[in-house]
mmCIF file with all atom_site columns, C-alpha atoms in Angstrom:
data_model
loop_
_atom_site.group_PDB
_atom_site.id
_atom_site.type_symbol
_atom_site.label_atom_id
_atom_site.label_alt_id
_atom_site.label_comp_id
_atom_site.label_asym_id
_atom_site.label_entity_id
_atom_site.label_seq_id
_atom_site.pdbx_PDB_ins_code
_atom_site.Cartn_x
_atom_site.Cartn_y
_atom_site.Cartn_z
_atom_site.occupancy
_atom_site.B_iso_or_equiv
_atom_site.pdbx_formal_charge
_atom_site.auth_seq_id
_atom_site.auth_comp_id
_atom_site.auth_asym_id
_atom_site.auth_atom_id
_atom_site.pdbx_PDB_model_num
ATOM 1   C CA . UNK A 1 1   ? 49.670 -9.382  25.399 1.00 52.00 ? 1   UNK A CA 1
ATOM 2   C CA . UNK A 1 2   ? 49.662 -11.352 28.658 1.00 59.00 ? 2   UNK A CA 1
ATOM 3   C CA . UNK A 1 3   ? 46.316 -12.902 27.752 1.00 68.00 ? 3   UNK A CA 1
ATOM 4   C CA . UNK A 1 4   ? 47.710 -13.987 24.378 1.00 68.00 ? 4   UNK A CA 1
ATOM 5   C CA . UNK A 1 5   ? 50.708 -15.618 26.069 1.00 63.00 ? 5   UNK A CA 1
ATOM 6   C CA . UNK A 1 6   ? 48.454 -17.371 28.581 1.00 69.00 ? 6   UNK A CA 1
ATOM 7   C CA . UNK A 1 7   ? 46.346 -18.773 25.734 1.00 73.00 ? 7   UNK A CA 1
ATOM 8   C CA . UNK A 1 8   ? 49.505 -19.932 23.918 1.00 72.00 ? 8   UNK A CA 1
ATOM 9   C CA . UNK A 1 9   ? 50.725 -21.704 27.067 1.00 69.00 ? 9   UNK A CA 1
ATOM 10  C CA . UNK A 1 10  ? 47.354 -23.336 27.657 1.00 73.00 ? 10  UNK A CA 1
ATOM 11  C CA . UNK A 1 11  ? 47.386 -24.653 24.095 1.00 77.00 ? 11  UNK A CA 1
ATOM 12  C CA . UNK A 1 12  ? 50.589 -26.606 24.777 1.00 69.00 ? 12  UNK A CA 1
ATOM 13  C CA . UNK A 1 13  ? 50.227 -30.250 25.722 1.00 71.00 ? 13  UNK A CA 1
ATOM 14  C CA . UNK A 1 14  ? 50.194 -30.639 29.506 1.00 70.00 ? 14  UNK A CA 1
ATOM 15  C CA . UNK A 1 15  ? 49.564 -26.948 30.184 1.00 70.00 ? 15  UNK A CA 1
ATOM 16  C CA . UNK A 1 16  ? 46.035 -26.415 31.362 1.00 77.00 ? 16  UNK A CA 1
ATOM 17  C CA . UNK A 1 17  ? 44.721 -23.454 33.295 1.00 79.00 ? 17  UNK A CA 1
ATOM 18  C CA . UNK A 1 18  ? 46.122 -24.754 36.592 1.00 79.00 ? 18  UNK A CA 1
ATOM 19  C CA . UNK A 1 19  ? 49.611 -25.371 35.155 1.00 77.00 ? 19  UNK A CA 1
ATOM 20  C CA . UNK A 1 20  ? 49.713 -21.874 33.707 1.00 73.00 ? 20  UNK A CA 1
ATOM 21  C CA . UNK A 1 21  ? 48.538 -20.400 37.032 1.00 78.00 ? 21  UNK A CA 1
ATOM 22  C CA . UNK A 1 22  ? 51.329 -22.210 38.900 1.00 78.00 ? 22  UNK A CA 1
ATOM 23  C CA . UNK A 1 23  ? 53.884 -21.063 36.338 1.00 71.00 ? 23  UNK A CA 1
ATOM 24  C CA . UNK A 1 24  ? 52.773 -17.429 36.570 1.00 72.00 ? 24  UNK A CA 1
ATOM 25  C CA . UNK A 1 25  ? 52.837 -17.563 40.387 1.00 74.00 ? 25  UNK A CA 1
ATOM 26  C CA . UNK A 1 26  ? 56.404 -18.891 40.350 1.00 70.00 ? 26  UNK A CA 1
ATOM 27  C CA . UNK A 1 27  ? 57.494 -16.214 37.897 1.00 66.00 ? 27  UNK A CA 1
ATOM 28  C CA . UNK A 1 28  ? 55.873 -13.598 40.128 1.00 68.00 ? 28  UNK A CA 1
ATOM 29  C CA . UNK A 1 29  ? 57.941 -14.779 43.098 1.00 68.00 ? 29  UNK A CA 1
ATOM 30  C CA . UNK A 1 30  ? 61.118 -14.151 41.149 1.00 66.00 ? 30  UNK A CA 1
ATOM 31  C CA . UNK A 1 31  ? 60.136 -10.531 40.575 1.00 75.00 ? 31  UNK A CA 1
ATOM 32  C CA . UNK A 1 32  ? 61.037 -9.485  44.090 1.00 80.00 ? 32  UNK A CA 1
ATOM 33  C CA . UNK A 1 33  ? 64.279 -9.506  46.037 1.00 85.00 ? 33  UNK A CA 1
ATOM 34  C CA . UNK A 1 34  ? 66.022 -7.896  48.961 1.00 89.00 ? 34  UNK A CA 1
ATOM 35  C CA . UNK A 1 35  ? 67.961 -4.711  48.280 1.00 91.00 ? 35  UNK A CA 1
ATOM 36  C CA . UNK A 1 36  ? 71.154 -6.483  49.352 1.00 92.00 ? 36  UNK A CA 1
ATOM 37  C CA . UNK A 1 37  ? 70.522 -9.214  46.736 1.00 90.00 ? 37  UNK A CA 1
ATOM 38  C CA . UNK A 1 38  ? 69.732 -6.582  44.130 1.00 89.00 ? 38  UNK A CA 1
ATOM 39  C CA . UNK A 1 39  ? 73.012 -4.723  44.774 1.00 92.00 ? 39  UNK A CA 1
ATOM 40  C CA . UNK A 1 40  ? 75.104 -7.904  44.950 1.00 91.00 ? 40  UNK A CA 1
ATOM 41  C CA . UNK A 1 41  ? 73.529 -9.076  41.693 1.00 89.00 ? 41  UNK A CA 1
ATOM 42  C CA . UNK A 1 42  ? 75.296 -6.311  39.797 1.00 89.00 ? 42  UNK A CA 1
ATOM 43  C CA . UNK A 1 43  ? 78.679 -7.923  40.533 1.00 89.00 ? 43  UNK A CA 1
ATOM 44  C CA . UNK A 1 44  ? 80.373 -4.761  41.712 1.00 92.00 ? 44  UNK A CA 1
ATOM 45  C CA . UNK A 1 45  ? 83.978 -5.708  42.453 1.00 91.00 ? 45  UNK A CA 1
ATOM 46  C CA . UNK A 1 46  ? 84.374 -6.686  46.115 1.00 92.00 ? 46  UNK A CA 1
ATOM 47  C CA . UNK A 1 47  ? 80.688 -6.166  46.930 1.00 94.00 ? 47  UNK A CA 1
ATOM 48  C CA . UNK A 1 48  ? 78.821 -9.305  47.896 1.00 94.00 ? 48  UNK A CA 1
ATOM 49  C CA . UNK A 1 49  ? 75.588 -10.037 49.671 1.00 94.00 ? 49  UNK A CA 1
ATOM 50  C CA . UNK A 1 50  ? 76.945 -9.668  53.225 1.00 95.00 ? 50  UNK A CA 1
ATOM 51  C CA . UNK A 1 51  ? 78.730 -6.402  52.526 1.00 95.00 ? 51  UNK A CA 1
ATOM 52  C CA . UNK A 1 52  ? 75.679 -4.962  50.763 1.00 94.00 ? 52  UNK A CA 1
ATOM 53  C CA . UNK A 1 53  ? 73.522 -5.874  53.772 1.00 94.00 ? 53  UNK A CA 1
ATOM 54  C CA . UNK A 1 54  ? 76.079 -4.314  56.140 1.00 95.00 ? 54  UNK A CA 1
ATOM 55  C CA . UNK A 1 55  ? 75.881 -1.044  54.204 1.00 95.00 ? 55  UNK A CA 1
ATOM 56  C CA . UNK A 1 56  ? 72.074 -1.080  54.323 1.00 94.00 ? 56  UNK A CA 1
ATOM 57  C CA . UNK A 1 57  ? 72.058 -1.815  58.051 1.00 94.00 ? 57  UNK A CA 1
ATOM 58  C CA . UNK A 1 58  ? 74.778 0.646   59.085 1.00 94.00 ? 58  UNK A CA 1
ATOM 59  C CA . UNK A 1 59  ? 74.675 3.552   56.651 1.00 93.00 ? 59  UNK A CA 1
ATOM 60  C CA . UNK A 1 60  ? 71.208 5.021   56.996 1.00 90.00 ? 60  UNK A CA 1
ATOM 61  C CA . UNK A 1 61  ? 69.576 3.321   54.027 1.00 91.00 ? 61  UNK A CA 1
ATOM 62  C CA . UNK A 1 62  ? 65.814 3.641   54.535 1.00 83.00 ? 62  UNK A CA 1
ATOM 63  C CA . UNK A 1 63  ? 64.659 3.776   50.933 1.00 81.00 ? 63  UNK A CA 1
ATOM 64  C CA . UNK A 1 64  ? 66.010 2.474   47.642 1.00 82.00 ? 64  UNK A CA 1
ATOM 65  C CA . UNK A 1 65  ? 66.705 6.039   46.563 1.00 87.00 ? 65  UNK A CA 1
ATOM 66  C CA . UNK A 1 66  ? 68.939 6.507   49.641 1.00 91.00 ? 66  UNK A CA 1
ATOM 67  C CA . UNK A 1 67  ? 71.538 4.175   48.167 1.00 93.00 ? 67  UNK A CA 1
ATOM 68  C CA . UNK A 1 68  ? 71.967 6.510   45.187 1.00 93.00 ? 68  UNK A CA 1
ATOM 69  C CA . UNK A 1 69  ? 72.060 9.694   47.280 1.00 94.00 ? 69  UNK A CA 1
ATOM 70  C CA . UNK A 1 70  ? 75.108 8.642   49.292 1.00 95.00 ? 70  UNK A CA 1
ATOM 71  C CA . UNK A 1 71  ? 78.708 9.520   48.545 1.00 96.00 ? 71  UNK A CA 1
ATOM 72  C CA . UNK A 1 72  ? 81.649 7.154   48.988 1.00 97.00 ? 72  UNK A CA 1
ATOM 73  C CA . UNK A 1 73  ? 82.425 8.377   52.516 1.00 97.00 ? 73  UNK A CA 1
ATOM 74  C CA . UNK A 1 74  ? 78.856 7.602   53.602 1.00 96.00 ? 74  UNK A CA 1
ATOM 75  C CA . UNK A 1 75  ? 79.539 3.903   52.978 1.00 96.00 ? 75  UNK A CA 1
ATOM 76  C CA . UNK A 1 76  ? 82.474 3.733   55.387 1.00 96.00 ? 76  UNK A CA 1
ATOM 77  C CA . UNK A 1 77  ? 81.379 1.731   58.407 1.00 94.00 ? 77  UNK A CA 1
ATOM 78  C CA . UNK A 1 78  ? 82.578 -1.121  60.606 1.00 91.00 ? 78  UNK A CA 1
ATOM 79  C CA . UNK A 1 79  ? 84.321 -3.585  58.293 1.00 90.00 ? 79  UNK A CA 1
ATOM 80  C CA . UNK A 1 80  ? 84.101 -1.308  55.249 1.00 95.00 ? 80  UNK A CA 1
ATOM 81  C CA . UNK A 1 81  ? 87.054 0.971   54.625 1.00 96.00 ? 81  UNK A CA 1
ATOM 82  C CA . UNK A 1 82  ? 87.573 3.803   52.171 1.00 97.00 ? 82  UNK A CA 1
ATOM 83  C CA . UNK A 1 83  ? 88.722 1.609   49.250 1.00 96.00 ? 83  UNK A CA 1
ATOM 84  C CA . UNK A 1 84  ? 85.714 -0.715  49.455 1.00 96.00 ? 84  UNK A CA 1
ATOM 85  C CA . UNK A 1 85  ? 83.379 2.231   49.999 1.00 97.00 ? 85  UNK A CA 1
ATOM 86  C CA . UNK A 1 86  ? 84.763 3.861   46.846 1.00 97.00 ? 86  UNK A CA 1
ATOM 87  C CA . UNK A 1 87  ? 84.294 0.619   44.859 1.00 96.00 ? 87  UNK A CA 1
ATOM 88  C CA . UNK A 1 88  ? 80.668 0.437   46.011 1.00 96.00 ? 88  UNK A CA 1
ATOM 89  C CA . UNK A 1 89  ? 80.015 4.083   45.218 1.00 97.00 ? 89  UNK A CA 1
ATOM 90  C CA . UNK A 1 90  ? 81.657 3.863   41.780 1.00 96.00 ? 90  UNK A CA 1
ATOM 91  C CA . UNK A 1 91  ? 79.809 0.641   40.975 1.00 95.00 ? 91  UNK A CA 1
ATOM 92  C CA . UNK A 1 92  ? 76.463 2.092   42.001 1.00 95.00 ? 92  UNK A CA 1
ATOM 93  C CA . UNK A 1 93  ? 77.075 5.184   39.889 1.00 95.00 ? 93  UNK A CA 1
ATOM 94  C CA . UNK A 1 94  ? 78.102 3.055   36.895 1.00 93.00 ? 94  UNK A CA 1
ATOM 95  C CA . UNK A 1 95  ? 74.947 0.919   37.174 1.00 91.00 ? 95  UNK A CA 1
ATOM 96  C CA . UNK A 1 96  ? 72.564 3.614   38.437 1.00 92.00 ? 96  UNK A CA 1
ATOM 97  C CA . UNK A 1 97  ? 70.456 4.029   35.308 1.00 91.00 ? 97  UNK A CA 1
ATOM 98  C CA . UNK A 1 98  ? 70.245 0.298   34.664 1.00 87.00 ? 98  UNK A CA 1
ATOM 99  C CA . UNK A 1 99  ? 69.318 -0.345  38.297 1.00 89.00 ? 99  UNK A CA 1
ATOM 100 C CA . UNK A 1 100 ? 66.569 2.276   38.196 1.00 87.00 ? 100 UNK A CA 1
ATOM 101 C CA . UNK A 1 101 ? 65.156 0.792   34.983 1.00 85.00 ? 101 UNK A CA 1
ATOM 102 C CA . UNK A 1 102 ? 65.275 -2.705  36.471 1.00 82.00 ? 102 UNK A CA 1
ATOM 103 C CA . UNK A 1 103 ? 63.436 -1.558  39.606 1.00 83.00 ? 103 UNK A CA 1
ATOM 104 C CA . UNK A 1 104 ? 60.419 -0.833  37.418 1.00 79.00 ? 104 UNK A CA 1
ATOM 105 C CA . UNK A 1 105 ? 60.091 -4.585  36.869 1.00 74.00 ? 105 UNK A CA 1
ATOM 106 C CA . UNK A 1 106 ? 61.438 -5.925  40.167 1.00 78.00 ? 106 UNK A CA 1
ATOM 107 C CA . UNK A 1 107 ? 60.072 -5.251  43.637 1.00 82.00 ? 107 UNK A CA 1
ATOM 108 C CA . UNK A 1 108 ? 63.101 -4.390  45.758 1.00 83.00 ? 108 UNK A CA 1
ATOM 109 C CA . UNK A 1 109 ? 62.543 -4.981  49.472 1.00 81.00 ? 109 UNK A CA 1
ATOM 110 C CA . UNK A 1 110 ? 64.610 -3.188  52.115 1.00 72.00 ? 110 UNK A CA 1
ATOM 111 C CA . UNK A 1 111 ? 64.320 -5.967  54.702 1.00 64.00 ? 111 UNK A CA 1
#
């Protein structure tokens, strides 16, 4: 399938082998993100990039699976109280299956 799409792209005016290679490289770059970006991208109420990173840094998150194995109280840390921790937990649980399916296609980096 990929080969067919590459041939279709190369048949377009202005899209030679080099143009298609550049395009595929750029698309490949977009297939990875930090875990904090991945979490924030789900638009969980009150959970942005900085808060997601704070949780990763302060709550013992060493693997992607760790984020799903925590309970709401595990997310309470400096600057994150019980209400925000509960919002994060509830949001993660609501999006858990979709997030796991998406991680098949996206490389999620813990750094």
